[in-house]
């Protein structure tokens, strides 16, 4: 293949939520399975500089990369599919684009000129698109453009694509994802919305090369021909994307439809090799043929919107397949749990996970659930705030520090067992200022954590301001809590566990971000295994 990077753009039409992220990740997977290197980037048209300041109800989970970027949850899909870490460069928002153009203007970089959407904003967008290509690491950069064609906000991105298609026509192509609605009264798939959204793209000067059509029903040859005719694409470039039982089926569906072959042909690249998806198929086979089932409770305060805990839910799918079992997740609102109803609420669960989060709402329900898990030998995994709650629960009910709390929830507590770091105390800007990204952690030999990871040093990703307060270390250890993982540079406690319990671990970091299809996270695998072996 030629040494130049190829740029593939994925746009969306008709409606949002068609799954551009999954189609992008599936195409990248197929290219990777043929031995090519690929990465995926998401351009988000909102003004926030990153999604770190967004409430999960607004935008779902905030996904964190190794280099500490707070990003869109689609980046999680990219990593789970490809097994290759993403970085800050993989997610760019309109806010970030404008921020850097305005910074340059203030420095005087455009001195004497009027700064405009075209060319300054579109140039900045094009630079961001090319950053990943310029690393020399990838043969393909797939860029997903957030939003739907026709949105005012995504216009500069579409314009940047038009310019790039003009500047490097050999190295660029556009895949447009659309919807074919099915009208049950006439029993027909309708093509008009697709025609209209392609017309809109054409108005902006962009001719898509491939149309991926989401549909609940198979698309016959006549419909394909009709769409091809109206939209100026080859009939074999009209691809059917049927609803799948799991997102992990989509690469195989796209392989069947030859999406990868069409892309390679269009870009003039060899497609004689076959994709090797052996690992992927082994995973799917396990996923579809579970031998057992296990019920695990996910206790959080954003459970109405399942996207808020996307990476956790996916990590359970990976770990379930590894254990050849189906993990049945019970999403339990922490605000609904009280000391009185707890037995009823958590009855029959074989494992309890207390989720990450911010703020006071629902905190007592989380602490009550941990007390229940600890006293009833139910396997427990606490993540970030979940770990902090485990520390608070232990302080209150084992150490007898009745007023114990995190300073985040109760700044006046007399026992701040979770406290803010000195470095965080004077922070005035909320965006991008938490302890973010990958940090090393040393594991204590002979502990459960060491057994789970089978190594001495690990790296995990963080996103929090508060920490275990080391002033209480001695009291916790003496009362039986093991501090099994510590940051070697700062001495911060990253993992706590209870050796007199079948499986009780709290982690200050987020293991869910690093679980992939091919490499399920060891903590989740071990936790599911413990839930499976729990004596009822
Ligand atoms: N709110 C807690 C903190 O800032 C935990 C954050 C989280 O769970 N991600 O430390």
Short mmCIF file of C-alpha atoms in Angstrom, two decimals, residues 104-443:
data_model
loop_
_atom_site.label_atom_id
_atom_site.label_comp_id
_atom_site.label_asym_id
_atom_site.label_seq_id
_atom_site.Cartn_x
_atom_site.Cartn_y
_atom_site.Cartn_z
CA UNK A 104 -3.86 31.93 17.83
CA UNK A 105 -5.68 35.17 17.03
CA UNK A 106 -4.71 36.60 20.43
CA UNK A 107 -1.08 35.63 19.89
CA UNK A 108 -1.17 37.57 16.64
CA UNK A 109 -0.81 34.60 14.30
CA UNK A 110 -3.38 36.04 11.88
CA UNK A 111 -2.24 39.64 12.30
CA UNK A 112 -3.96 42.00 9.89
CA UNK A 113 -6.56 39.46 8.81
CA UNK A 114 -10.25 39.00 9.54
CA UNK A 115 -10.62 35.62 11.27
CA UNK A 116 -13.47 33.64 9.69
CA UNK A 117 -15.18 30.25 9.68
CA UNK A 118 -13.76 29.69 6.21
CA UNK A 119 -10.76 29.40 6.04
CA UNK A 120 -9.61 29.67 9.68
CA UNK A 121 -12.04 27.32 11.41
CA UNK A 122 -12.07 24.85 8.51
CA UNK A 123 -8.23 24.93 8.37
CA UNK A 124 -8.10 24.12 12.07
CA UNK A 125 -10.56 21.24 11.52
CA UNK A 126 -8.44 19.90 8.66
CA UNK A 127 -5.30 20.12 10.80
CA UNK A 128 -7.00 18.15 13.56
CA UNK A 129 -8.12 15.52 11.06
CA UNK A 130 -4.57 15.16 9.74
CA UNK A 131 -2.83 15.05 13.15
CA UNK A 132 -3.37 11.30 13.49
CA UNK A 133 -2.27 10.66 9.90
CA UNK A 134 0.91 12.65 10.48
CA UNK A 135 1.99 10.40 13.37
CA UNK A 136 2.89 7.86 10.69
CA UNK A 137 1.27 5.14 12.81
CA UNK A 138 -1.89 4.63 10.78
CA UNK A 139 -2.68 3.66 7.21
CA UNK A 140 -6.30 4.63 7.74
CA UNK A 141 -7.83 7.42 9.79
CA UNK A 142 -11.58 7.05 10.03
CA UNK A 143 -13.25 10.30 11.10
CA UNK A 144 -16.77 10.15 12.46
CA UNK A 145 -18.63 13.45 12.20
CA UNK A 146 -21.06 13.84 15.08
CA UNK A 147 -24.63 15.02 14.54
CA UNK A 148 -26.79 14.72 11.45
CA UNK A 149 -26.20 16.31 8.06
CA UNK A 150 -28.25 19.51 7.96
CA UNK A 151 -27.51 20.53 11.55
CA UNK A 152 -26.23 24.09 11.64
CA UNK A 153 -23.50 23.04 14.04
CA UNK A 154 -21.91 20.43 11.80
CA UNK A 155 -21.69 22.63 8.68
CA UNK A 156 -18.02 23.66 9.14
CA UNK A 157 -17.06 19.98 9.46
CA UNK A 158 -18.85 19.03 6.23
CA UNK A 159 -17.19 22.00 4.55
CA UNK A 160 -13.76 20.79 5.77
CA UNK A 161 -14.53 17.36 4.29
CA UNK A 162 -15.47 19.00 0.98
CA UNK A 163 -12.16 20.87 0.92
CA UNK A 164 -10.13 17.77 1.78
CA UNK A 165 -11.89 15.73 -0.92
CA UNK A 166 -10.84 18.44 -3.33
CA UNK A 167 -7.27 18.73 -2.05
CA UNK A 168 -6.45 15.01 -1.75
CA UNK A 169 -9.09 13.21 -3.84
CA UNK A 170 -7.10 9.97 -4.07
CA UNK A 171 -6.77 9.67 -0.31
CA UNK A 172 -10.28 10.57 0.82
CA UNK A 173 -13.69 8.99 0.79
CA UNK A 174 -17.06 9.52 2.46
CA UNK A 175 -19.41 6.93 3.90
CA UNK A 176 -22.89 8.23 4.64
CA UNK A 177 -24.99 6.35 7.16
CA UNK A 178 -28.73 6.68 6.69
CA UNK A 179 -32.03 5.09 7.62
CA UNK A 180 -34.59 3.26 5.47
CA UNK A 181 -37.81 3.46 7.48
CA UNK A 182 -40.29 0.59 7.08
CA UNK A 183 -43.96 1.48 6.64
CA UNK A 184 -45.98 -1.42 7.96
CA UNK A 185 -49.23 -0.20 6.36
CA UNK A 186 -47.78 -0.53 2.87
CA UNK A 187 -45.18 -3.15 3.82
CA UNK A 188 -42.42 -1.11 2.20
CA UNK A 189 -38.96 0.25 2.93
CA UNK A 190 -38.91 3.93 2.03
CA UNK A 191 -35.90 5.49 0.33
CA UNK A 192 -37.01 9.13 0.21
CA UNK A 193 -35.40 10.26 3.51
CA UNK A 194 -32.10 8.80 2.28
CA UNK A 195 -32.42 10.58 -1.06
CA UNK A 196 -33.11 13.85 0.75
CA UNK A 197 -30.16 13.54 3.11
CA UNK A 198 -27.81 12.75 0.21
CA UNK A 199 -29.23 15.76 -1.68
CA UNK A 200 -28.40 17.88 1.33
CA UNK A 201 -24.82 16.59 1.35
CA UNK A 202 -24.59 17.32 -2.38
CA UNK A 203 -25.80 20.86 -1.74
CA UNK A 204 -22.77 21.26 0.53
CA UNK A 205 -20.57 19.93 -2.25
CA UNK A 206 -19.95 16.45 -0.87
CA UNK A 207 -20.72 13.34 -2.90
CA UNK A 208 -20.78 10.26 -0.67
CA UNK A 209 -18.97 7.21 -2.03
CA UNK A 210 -20.77 4.59 0.03
CA UNK A 211 -24.23 4.56 1.60
CA UNK A 212 -24.72 2.38 4.65
CA UNK A 213 -28.47 1.98 5.15
CA UNK A 214 -29.81 1.06 8.57
CA UNK A 215 -32.93 -1.03 8.18
CA UNK A 216 -35.12 -3.45 10.08
CA UNK A 217 -35.68 -5.49 6.90
CA UNK A 218 -33.42 -6.86 4.17
CA UNK A 219 -32.89 -4.44 1.29
CA UNK A 220 -33.53 -6.11 -2.06
CA UNK A 221 -31.66 -5.48 -5.31
CA UNK A 222 -34.34 -3.16 -6.71
CA UNK A 223 -34.17 -0.86 -3.71
CA UNK A 224 -30.38 -0.85 -3.85
CA UNK A 225 -30.50 0.03 -7.55
CA UNK A 226 -33.02 2.80 -6.93
CA UNK A 227 -30.94 4.35 -4.12
CA UNK A 228 -27.79 4.05 -6.24
CA UNK A 229 -29.47 5.79 -9.19
CA UNK A 230 -30.87 8.68 -7.16
CA UNK A 231 -27.74 9.19 -5.10
CA UNK A 232 -24.95 8.77 -7.71
CA UNK A 233 -23.28 5.76 -6.10
CA UNK A 234 -22.48 2.31 -7.49
CA UNK A 235 -25.16 -0.30 -6.64
CA UNK A 236 -22.61 -2.41 -4.74
CA UNK A 237 -21.81 0.68 -2.65
CA UNK A 238 -25.32 0.63 -1.17
CA UNK A 239 -24.79 -1.41 1.96
CA UNK A 240 -27.43 -2.92 4.18
CA UNK A 241 -27.00 -2.55 7.95
CA UNK A 242 -29.63 -4.66 9.64
CA UNK A 243 -30.37 -4.30 13.34
CA UNK A 244 -28.00 -6.65 15.17
CA UNK A 245 -28.54 -8.62 18.40
CA UNK A 246 -25.28 -7.17 19.73
CA UNK A 247 -22.95 -4.40 18.51
CA UNK A 248 -20.20 -7.02 18.32
CA UNK A 249 -22.01 -8.73 15.40
CA UNK A 250 -21.73 -5.61 13.25
CA UNK A 251 -18.17 -6.25 11.94
CA UNK A 252 -19.36 -9.63 10.64
CA UNK A 253 -22.48 -8.08 9.07
CA UNK A 254 -20.28 -5.47 7.38
CA UNK A 255 -17.89 -8.17 6.21
CA UNK A 256 -20.81 -10.01 4.61
CA UNK A 257 -21.84 -6.80 2.87
CA UNK A 258 -18.21 -6.28 1.75
CA UNK A 259 -17.93 -2.79 3.20
CA UNK A 260 -14.17 -3.26 3.62
CA UNK A 261 -13.72 -4.50 0.03
CA UNK A 262 -15.62 -1.52 -1.37
CA UNK A 263 -13.55 0.90 0.71
CA UNK A 264 -10.23 -0.71 -0.30
CA UNK A 265 -11.21 -0.79 -3.97
CA UNK A 266 -12.27 2.83 -3.90
CA UNK A 267 -8.95 3.86 -2.36
CA UNK A 268 -6.99 1.67 -4.78
CA UNK A 269 -5.61 -0.65 -2.11
CA UNK A 270 -5.02 -4.38 -2.24
CA UNK A 271 -7.96 -6.41 -0.97
CA UNK A 272 -6.78 -9.88 -1.91
CA UNK A 273 -6.16 -10.95 1.71
CA UNK A 274 -9.05 -12.17 3.85
CA UNK A 275 -9.76 -10.58 7.25
CA UNK A 276 -8.67 -12.77 10.13
CA UNK A 277 -11.40 -12.50 12.75
CA UNK A 278 -10.67 -15.73 14.66
CA UNK A 279 -10.40 -14.10 18.11
CA UNK A 280 -13.49 -12.06 17.44
CA UNK A 281 -15.51 -15.12 16.41
CA UNK A 282 -14.34 -17.07 19.47
CA UNK A 283 -15.66 -14.23 21.63
CA UNK A 284 -18.98 -14.10 19.75
CA UNK A 285 -19.36 -17.84 20.00
CA UNK A 286 -18.95 -17.67 23.78
CA UNK A 287 -21.25 -14.67 23.98
CA UNK A 288 -24.03 -16.45 22.11
CA UNK A 289 -23.68 -19.78 23.91
CA UNK A 290 -23.49 -19.07 27.64
CA UNK A 291 -23.50 -22.12 29.88
CA UNK A 292 -24.72 -20.25 32.95
CA UNK A 293 -26.30 -17.01 34.02
CA UNK A 294 -25.44 -14.73 36.94
CA UNK A 295 -27.26 -11.68 38.36
CA UNK A 296 -25.15 -8.70 39.33
CA UNK A 297 -26.50 -5.43 40.72
CA UNK A 298 -25.15 -2.18 39.31
CA UNK A 299 -25.83 0.49 41.92
CA UNK A 300 -25.65 4.03 40.62
CA UNK A 301 -27.57 7.26 40.39
CA UNK A 302 -27.76 7.65 36.62
CA UNK A 303 -29.31 4.23 35.95
CA UNK A 304 -32.25 5.68 33.96
CA UNK A 305 -29.79 6.32 31.15
CA UNK A 306 -27.79 3.16 30.55
CA UNK A 307 -25.22 5.04 28.41
CA UNK A 308 -24.03 6.67 31.65
CA UNK A 309 -22.30 3.40 32.55
CA UNK A 310 -21.50 2.23 29.01
CA UNK A 311 -17.97 0.97 29.63
CA UNK A 312 -19.01 -0.91 32.79
CA UNK A 313 -21.85 -2.67 30.96
CA UNK A 314 -19.54 -3.59 28.08
CA UNK A 315 -16.81 -4.81 30.48
CA UNK A 316 -19.40 -7.20 31.96
CA UNK A 317 -20.22 -8.50 28.47
CA UNK A 318 -16.51 -9.20 27.85
CA UNK A 319 -16.00 -10.77 31.28
CA UNK A 320 -19.23 -12.80 30.98
CA UNK A 321 -18.11 -14.30 27.66
CA UNK A 322 -14.71 -15.12 29.17
CA UNK A 323 -16.51 -17.00 31.98
CA UNK A 324 -18.91 -18.58 29.46
CA UNK A 325 -21.83 -17.05 31.26
CA UNK A 326 -24.42 -14.38 30.68
CA UNK A 327 -24.22 -11.51 33.14
CA UNK A 328 -27.70 -10.27 33.93
CA UNK A 329 -27.24 -6.69 35.14
CA UNK A 330 -29.85 -5.32 37.56
CA UNK A 331 -29.69 -1.53 37.32
CA UNK A 332 -30.58 -0.27 40.80
CA UNK A 333 -31.04 3.39 41.63
CA UNK A 334 -28.98 4.20 44.72
CA UNK A 335 -31.59 6.76 45.83
CA UNK A 336 -34.15 3.96 46.07
CA UNK A 337 -32.09 1.96 48.60
CA UNK A 338 -32.66 2.40 52.34
CA UNK A 339 -31.57 0.43 55.42
CA UNK A 340 -35.19 -0.78 55.64
CA UNK A 341 -35.71 -2.07 52.10
CA UNK A 342 -32.18 -3.22 51.37
CA UNK A 343 -32.75 -6.96 51.83
CA UNK A 344 -35.68 -6.84 49.43
CA UNK A 345 -33.83 -4.69 46.89
CA UNK A 346 -30.62 -6.72 46.76
CA UNK A 347 -32.13 -10.19 47.27
CA UNK A 348 -30.69 -12.86 44.99
CA UNK A 349 -27.80 -10.79 43.66
CA UNK A 350 -24.58 -12.77 43.25
CA UNK A 351 -22.46 -9.66 42.98
CA UNK A 352 -22.75 -5.94 43.71
CA UNK A 353 -20.98 -3.18 41.82
CA UNK A 354 -21.10 0.36 43.14
CA UNK A 355 -20.57 2.79 40.30
CA UNK A 356 -18.51 5.97 39.93
CA UNK A 357 -20.19 9.34 40.42
CA UNK A 358 -20.13 12.84 41.79
CA UNK A 359 -22.08 14.66 44.48
CA UNK A 360 -24.25 13.69 47.42
CA UNK A 361 -27.39 12.39 45.72
CA UNK A 362 -27.92 8.68 46.41
CA UNK A 363 -24.74 8.35 48.47
CA UNK A 364 -26.35 6.74 51.55
CA UNK A 365 -27.95 4.06 49.34
CA UNK A 366 -24.52 3.19 47.97
CA UNK A 367 -23.03 2.97 51.46
CA UNK A 368 -25.93 0.77 52.62
CA UNK A 369 -25.43 -1.56 49.64
CA UNK A 370 -21.74 -1.93 50.51
CA UNK A 371 -22.56 -2.72 54.14
CA UNK A 372 -24.94 -5.41 52.88
CA UNK A 373 -22.27 -6.86 50.52
CA UNK A 374 -19.64 -6.85 53.26
CA UNK A 375 -21.82 -8.44 55.92
CA UNK A 376 -23.46 -11.01 53.65
CA UNK A 377 -20.34 -12.15 51.77
CA UNK A 378 -21.67 -10.93 48.44
CA UNK A 379 -18.82 -10.31 45.94
CA UNK A 380 -18.30 -6.55 45.70
CA UNK A 381 -16.52 -4.28 43.25
CA UNK A 382 -16.42 -0.55 43.97
CA UNK A 383 -15.21 1.78 41.25
CA UNK A 384 -13.91 5.28 42.03
CA UNK A 385 -16.76 6.79 44.10
CA UNK A 386 -17.74 3.14 44.76
CA UNK A 387 -14.32 2.54 46.34
CA UNK A 388 -14.57 5.79 48.32
CA UNK A 389 -17.98 4.66 49.65
CA UNK A 390 -16.45 1.32 50.71
CA UNK A 391 -13.86 3.25 52.72
CA UNK A 392 -16.57 5.43 54.30
CA UNK A 393 -18.72 2.41 55.14
CA UNK A 394 -15.78 0.62 56.79
CA UNK A 395 -14.87 3.75 58.75
CA UNK A 396 -18.42 4.19 60.03
CA UNK A 397 -19.36 0.60 60.78
CA UNK A 398 -16.04 -1.10 61.59
CA UNK A 399 -13.85 1.71 62.91
CA UNK A 400 -16.83 3.28 64.65
CA UNK A 401 -16.24 6.74 63.15
CA UNK A 402 -19.95 7.47 62.88
CA UNK A 403 -19.50 10.81 61.14
CA UNK A 404 -16.98 9.51 58.57
CA UNK A 405 -17.46 10.87 55.08
CA UNK A 406 -15.79 12.27 52.00
CA UNK A 407 -15.14 16.00 52.10
CA UNK A 408 -16.91 16.15 48.73
CA UNK A 409 -20.24 15.25 50.38
CA UNK A 410 -19.67 16.71 53.83
CA UNK A 411 -16.95 19.38 54.01
CA UNK A 412 -17.49 19.66 57.78
CA UNK A 413 -17.07 15.96 58.64
CA UNK A 414 -14.94 15.23 61.71
CA UNK A 415 -13.54 12.10 60.00
CA UNK A 416 -12.64 12.96 56.40
CA UNK A 417 -11.51 9.47 55.39
CA UNK A 418 -11.75 10.62 51.77
CA UNK A 419 -10.24 14.04 51.24
CA UNK A 420 -9.29 16.42 48.49
CA UNK A 421 -5.66 16.48 47.34
CA UNK A 422 -3.66 19.56 48.25
CA UNK A 423 -3.10 20.16 44.51
CA UNK A 424 -6.86 20.24 43.90
CA UNK A 425 -7.72 22.71 46.67
CA UNK A 426 -7.27 25.95 44.80
CA UNK A 427 -8.67 24.91 41.47
CA UNK A 428 -11.01 27.50 39.99
CA UNK A 429 -11.64 25.91 36.56
CA UNK A 430 -13.67 22.70 36.56
CA UNK A 431 -12.82 21.52 33.02
CA UNK A 432 -9.93 19.08 32.61
CA UNK A 433 -8.54 19.65 36.11
CA UNK A 434 -9.24 16.35 37.88
CA UNK A 435 -6.62 13.65 38.40
CA UNK A 436 -6.98 12.30 34.87
CA UNK A 437 -5.50 9.55 32.76
CA UNK A 438 -3.15 6.66 33.30
CA UNK A 439 -1.12 6.32 36.49
CA UNK A 440 1.02 3.43 37.72
CA UNK A 441 -0.04 1.39 40.74
CA UNK A 442 2.10 -1.07 42.72
CA UNK A 443 0.39 -4.19 43.97
#
